[in-house]
CSV table of C-alpha atoms and ligand atoms in Angstrom, one decimal:
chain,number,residue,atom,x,y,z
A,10,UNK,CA,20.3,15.0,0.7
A,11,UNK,CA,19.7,14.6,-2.9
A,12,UNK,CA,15.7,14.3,-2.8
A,13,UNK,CA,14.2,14.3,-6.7
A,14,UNK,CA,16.3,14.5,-9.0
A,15,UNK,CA,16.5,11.3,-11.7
A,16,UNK,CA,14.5,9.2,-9.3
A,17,UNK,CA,11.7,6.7,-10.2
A,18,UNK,CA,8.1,7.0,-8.4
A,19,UNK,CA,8.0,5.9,-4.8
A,20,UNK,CA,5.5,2.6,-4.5
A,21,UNK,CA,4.3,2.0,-0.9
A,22,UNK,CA,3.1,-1.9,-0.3
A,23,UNK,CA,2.5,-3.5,2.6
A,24,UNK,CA,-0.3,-4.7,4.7
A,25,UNK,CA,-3.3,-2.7,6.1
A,26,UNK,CA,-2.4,-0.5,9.1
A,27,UNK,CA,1.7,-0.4,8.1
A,28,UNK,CA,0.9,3.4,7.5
A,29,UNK,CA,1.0,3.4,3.5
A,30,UNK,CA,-1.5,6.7,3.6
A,31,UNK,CA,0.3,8.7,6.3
A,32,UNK,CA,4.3,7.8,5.1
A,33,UNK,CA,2.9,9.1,1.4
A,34,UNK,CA,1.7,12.3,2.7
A,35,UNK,CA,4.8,12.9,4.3
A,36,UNK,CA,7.2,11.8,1.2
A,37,UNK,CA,4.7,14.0,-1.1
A,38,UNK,CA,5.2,17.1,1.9
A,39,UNK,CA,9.5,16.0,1.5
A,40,UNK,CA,9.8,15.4,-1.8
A,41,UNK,CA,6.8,17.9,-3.5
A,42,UNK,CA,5.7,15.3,-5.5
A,43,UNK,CA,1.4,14.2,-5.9
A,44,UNK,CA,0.4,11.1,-4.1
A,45,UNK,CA,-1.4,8.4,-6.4
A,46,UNK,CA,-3.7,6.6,-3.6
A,47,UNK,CA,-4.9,3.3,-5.9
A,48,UNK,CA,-8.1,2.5,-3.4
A,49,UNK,CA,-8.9,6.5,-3.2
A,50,UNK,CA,-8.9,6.7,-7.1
A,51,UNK,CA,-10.9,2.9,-7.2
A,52,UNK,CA,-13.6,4.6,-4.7
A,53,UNK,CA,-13.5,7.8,-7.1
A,54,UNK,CA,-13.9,5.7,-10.7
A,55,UNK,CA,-16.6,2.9,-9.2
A,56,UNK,CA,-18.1,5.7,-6.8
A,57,UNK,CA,-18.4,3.2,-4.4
A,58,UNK,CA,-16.6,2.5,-1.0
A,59,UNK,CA,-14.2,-0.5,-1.1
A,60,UNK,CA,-16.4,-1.9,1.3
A,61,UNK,CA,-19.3,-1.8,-1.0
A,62,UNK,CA,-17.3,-3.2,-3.9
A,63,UNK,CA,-16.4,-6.0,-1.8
A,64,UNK,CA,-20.2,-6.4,-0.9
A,65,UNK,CA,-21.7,-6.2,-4.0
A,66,UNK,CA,-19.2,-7.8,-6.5
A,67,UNK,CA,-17.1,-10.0,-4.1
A,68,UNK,CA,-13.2,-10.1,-3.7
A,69,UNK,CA,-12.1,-11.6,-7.5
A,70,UNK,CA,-13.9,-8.1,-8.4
A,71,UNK,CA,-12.1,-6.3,-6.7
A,72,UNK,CA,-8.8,-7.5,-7.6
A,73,UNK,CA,-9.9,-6.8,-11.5
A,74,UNK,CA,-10.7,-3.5,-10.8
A,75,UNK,CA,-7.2,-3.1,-9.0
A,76,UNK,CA,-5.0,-4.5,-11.5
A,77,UNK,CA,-6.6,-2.3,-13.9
A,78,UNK,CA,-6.1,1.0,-12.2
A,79,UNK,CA,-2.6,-0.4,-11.5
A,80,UNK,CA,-2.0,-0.8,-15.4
A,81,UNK,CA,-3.1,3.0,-16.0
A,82,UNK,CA,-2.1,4.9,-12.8
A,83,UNK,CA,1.7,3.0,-13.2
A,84,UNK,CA,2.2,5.1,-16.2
A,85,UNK,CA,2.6,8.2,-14.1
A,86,UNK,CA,6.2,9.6,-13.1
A,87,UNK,CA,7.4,11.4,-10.3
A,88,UNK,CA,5.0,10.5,-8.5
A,89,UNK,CA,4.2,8.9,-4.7
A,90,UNK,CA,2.0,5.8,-5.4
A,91,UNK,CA,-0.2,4.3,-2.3
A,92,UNK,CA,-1.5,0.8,-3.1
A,93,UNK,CA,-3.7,-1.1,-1.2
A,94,UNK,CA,-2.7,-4.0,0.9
A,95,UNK,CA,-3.6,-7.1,-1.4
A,96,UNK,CA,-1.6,-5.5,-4.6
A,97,UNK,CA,1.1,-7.7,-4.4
A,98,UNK,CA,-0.3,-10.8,-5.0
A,99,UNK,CA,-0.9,-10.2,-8.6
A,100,UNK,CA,2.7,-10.4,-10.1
A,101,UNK,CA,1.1,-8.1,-13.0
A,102,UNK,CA,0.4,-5.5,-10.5
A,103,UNK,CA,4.2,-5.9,-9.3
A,104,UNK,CA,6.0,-5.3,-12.9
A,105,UNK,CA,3.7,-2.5,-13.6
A,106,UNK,CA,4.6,-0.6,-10.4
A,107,UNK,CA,8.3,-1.6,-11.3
A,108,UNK,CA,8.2,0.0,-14.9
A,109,UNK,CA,8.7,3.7,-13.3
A,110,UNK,CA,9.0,3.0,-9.8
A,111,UNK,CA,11.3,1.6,-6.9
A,112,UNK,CA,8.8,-0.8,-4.8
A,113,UNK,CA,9.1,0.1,-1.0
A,114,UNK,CA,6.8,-2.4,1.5
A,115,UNK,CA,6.2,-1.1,4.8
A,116,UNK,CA,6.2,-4.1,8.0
A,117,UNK,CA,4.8,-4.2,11.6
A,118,UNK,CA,4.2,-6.5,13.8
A,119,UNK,CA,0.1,-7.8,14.2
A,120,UNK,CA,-0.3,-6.3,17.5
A,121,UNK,CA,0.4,-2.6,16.1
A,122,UNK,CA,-1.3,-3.5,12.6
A,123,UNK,CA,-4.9,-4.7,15.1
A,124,UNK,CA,-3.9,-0.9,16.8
A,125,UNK,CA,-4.0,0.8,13.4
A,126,UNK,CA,-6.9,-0.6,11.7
A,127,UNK,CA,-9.3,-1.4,15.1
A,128,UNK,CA,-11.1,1.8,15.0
A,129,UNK,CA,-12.6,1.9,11.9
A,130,UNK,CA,-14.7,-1.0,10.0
A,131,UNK,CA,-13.9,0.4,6.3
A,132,UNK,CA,-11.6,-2.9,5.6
A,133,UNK,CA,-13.5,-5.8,4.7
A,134,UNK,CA,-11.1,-8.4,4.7
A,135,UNK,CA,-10.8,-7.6,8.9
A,136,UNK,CA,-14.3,-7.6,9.9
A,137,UNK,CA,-14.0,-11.2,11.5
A,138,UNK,CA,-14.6,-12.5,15.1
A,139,UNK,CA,-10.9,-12.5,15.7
A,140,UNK,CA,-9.4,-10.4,13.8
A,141,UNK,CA,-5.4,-10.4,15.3
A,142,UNK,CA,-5.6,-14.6,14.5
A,143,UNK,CA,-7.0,-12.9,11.0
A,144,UNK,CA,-3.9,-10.5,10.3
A,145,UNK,CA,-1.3,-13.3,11.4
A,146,UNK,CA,-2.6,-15.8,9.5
A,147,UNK,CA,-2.7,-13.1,6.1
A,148,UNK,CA,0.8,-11.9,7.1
A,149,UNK,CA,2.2,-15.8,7.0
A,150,UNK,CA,0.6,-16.3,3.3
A,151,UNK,CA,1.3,-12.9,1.7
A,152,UNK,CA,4.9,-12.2,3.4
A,153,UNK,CA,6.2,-14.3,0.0
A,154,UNK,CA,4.7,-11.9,-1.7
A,155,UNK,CA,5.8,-8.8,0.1
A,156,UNK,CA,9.2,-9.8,0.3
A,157,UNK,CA,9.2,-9.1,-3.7
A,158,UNK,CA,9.5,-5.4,-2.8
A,159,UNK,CA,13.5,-3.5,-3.5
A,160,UNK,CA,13.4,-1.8,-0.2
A,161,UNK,CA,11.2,-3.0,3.5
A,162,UNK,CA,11.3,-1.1,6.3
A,163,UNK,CA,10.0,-1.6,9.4
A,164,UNK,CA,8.0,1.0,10.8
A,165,UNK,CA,8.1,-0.1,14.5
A,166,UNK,CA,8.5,2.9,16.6
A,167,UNK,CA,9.1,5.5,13.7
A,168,UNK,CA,7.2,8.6,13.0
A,169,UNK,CA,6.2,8.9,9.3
A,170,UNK,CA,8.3,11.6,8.6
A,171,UNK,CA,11.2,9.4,9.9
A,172,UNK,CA,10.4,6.5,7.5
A,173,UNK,CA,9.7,9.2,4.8
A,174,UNK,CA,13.6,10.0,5.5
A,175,UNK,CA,14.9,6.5,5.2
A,176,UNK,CA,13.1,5.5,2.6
A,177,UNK,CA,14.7,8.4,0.4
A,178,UNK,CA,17.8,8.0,2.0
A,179,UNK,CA,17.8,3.9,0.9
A,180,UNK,CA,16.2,4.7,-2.6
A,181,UNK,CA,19.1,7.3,-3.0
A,182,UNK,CA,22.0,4.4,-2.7
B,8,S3P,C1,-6.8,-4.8,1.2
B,8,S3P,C2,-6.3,-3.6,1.7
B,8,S3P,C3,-7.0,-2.4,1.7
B,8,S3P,C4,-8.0,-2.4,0.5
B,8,S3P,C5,-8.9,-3.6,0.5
B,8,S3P,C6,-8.1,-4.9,0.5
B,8,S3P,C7,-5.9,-6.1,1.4
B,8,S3P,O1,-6.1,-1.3,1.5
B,8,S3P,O2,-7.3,-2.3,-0.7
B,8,S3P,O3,-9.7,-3.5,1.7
B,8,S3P,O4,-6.3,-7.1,0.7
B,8,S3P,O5,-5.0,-6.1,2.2
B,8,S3P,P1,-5.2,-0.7,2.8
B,8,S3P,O6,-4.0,-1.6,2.8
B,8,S3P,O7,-4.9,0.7,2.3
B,8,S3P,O8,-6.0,-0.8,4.0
């Protein structure tokens, strides 16, 4: 399998719990190329948790301080690029990523998204009473959004170095 040469970062979008952090540790393992986490490198540059962001300066913030990181951490090549969950609903975020990278958007269904992100509470938007009725109603509004990705794959059922496979294998084509 032809694995790095001539080909554009690897963006992973999708929502929380679609396993954007462990599929880019296994593509940067495969491939030998750094992962770019965009919320680890917010955390790092605010020193602040998202959480606290989110408390203190409120979601509009946030998504400023995104795009921004976006703008600069695009710039990089050969690289793996994690984004957070809500990066696609800027389209300025989208056409940065695309500059020097093919966008991949990971998919499950709610009830395996609830199983991925239940045990901790570092995700703000999913501290709610119910938060299952919380992640269906986000995955109707953004899937428009991540539907803009070149490449989804659905990770029901896969082991990350399985999708780490096919998404070389389908970026390769
Ligand atoms: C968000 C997803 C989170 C983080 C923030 C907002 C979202 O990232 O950026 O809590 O709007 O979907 P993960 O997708 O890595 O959990």
């Amino acid at each position: 399998m032809r694995k790095n040469i001539g080909m554009k970062n690897i963006v992973l979008t999708g929502f929380m719990g679609t396993g954007k952090s462990e599929v880019s540790r296994e593509l940067s393992r495969v491939l030998g190329w750094k992962v770019i986490d965009i919320d680890t490198e917010i955390e790092k540059s605010q020193r602040m948790k998202i959480t606290e962001i989110f408390k203190q300066f409120g979601e509009p913030k946030f998504r400023d301080i995104e795009a921004e990181m976006i703008k600069t951490l695009s710039k990089n090549k050969n690289v793996v690029i994690s984004t957070g969950g809500g990066v696609v609903l800027r389209q300025e975020n989208m056409d940065a990523l695309r500059e020097n990278g093919v966008i991949i958007c990971l998919t499950a269904t709610p009830e395996t998204i609830l199983k991925r992100t239940g045990n901790n509470n570092d995700r703000p938007l999913l501290q709610v009473e119910d938060p299952l009725k919380k992640i269906q109603e986000f995955l109707k509004f953004r899937m428009p959004y991540y539907a803009k990705a070149d490449i989804m794959i659905d990770t029901e059922n896969k082991t990350p170095f399985e999708i780490a496979e096919e998404i070389i294998e389908k970026v390769n084509k």
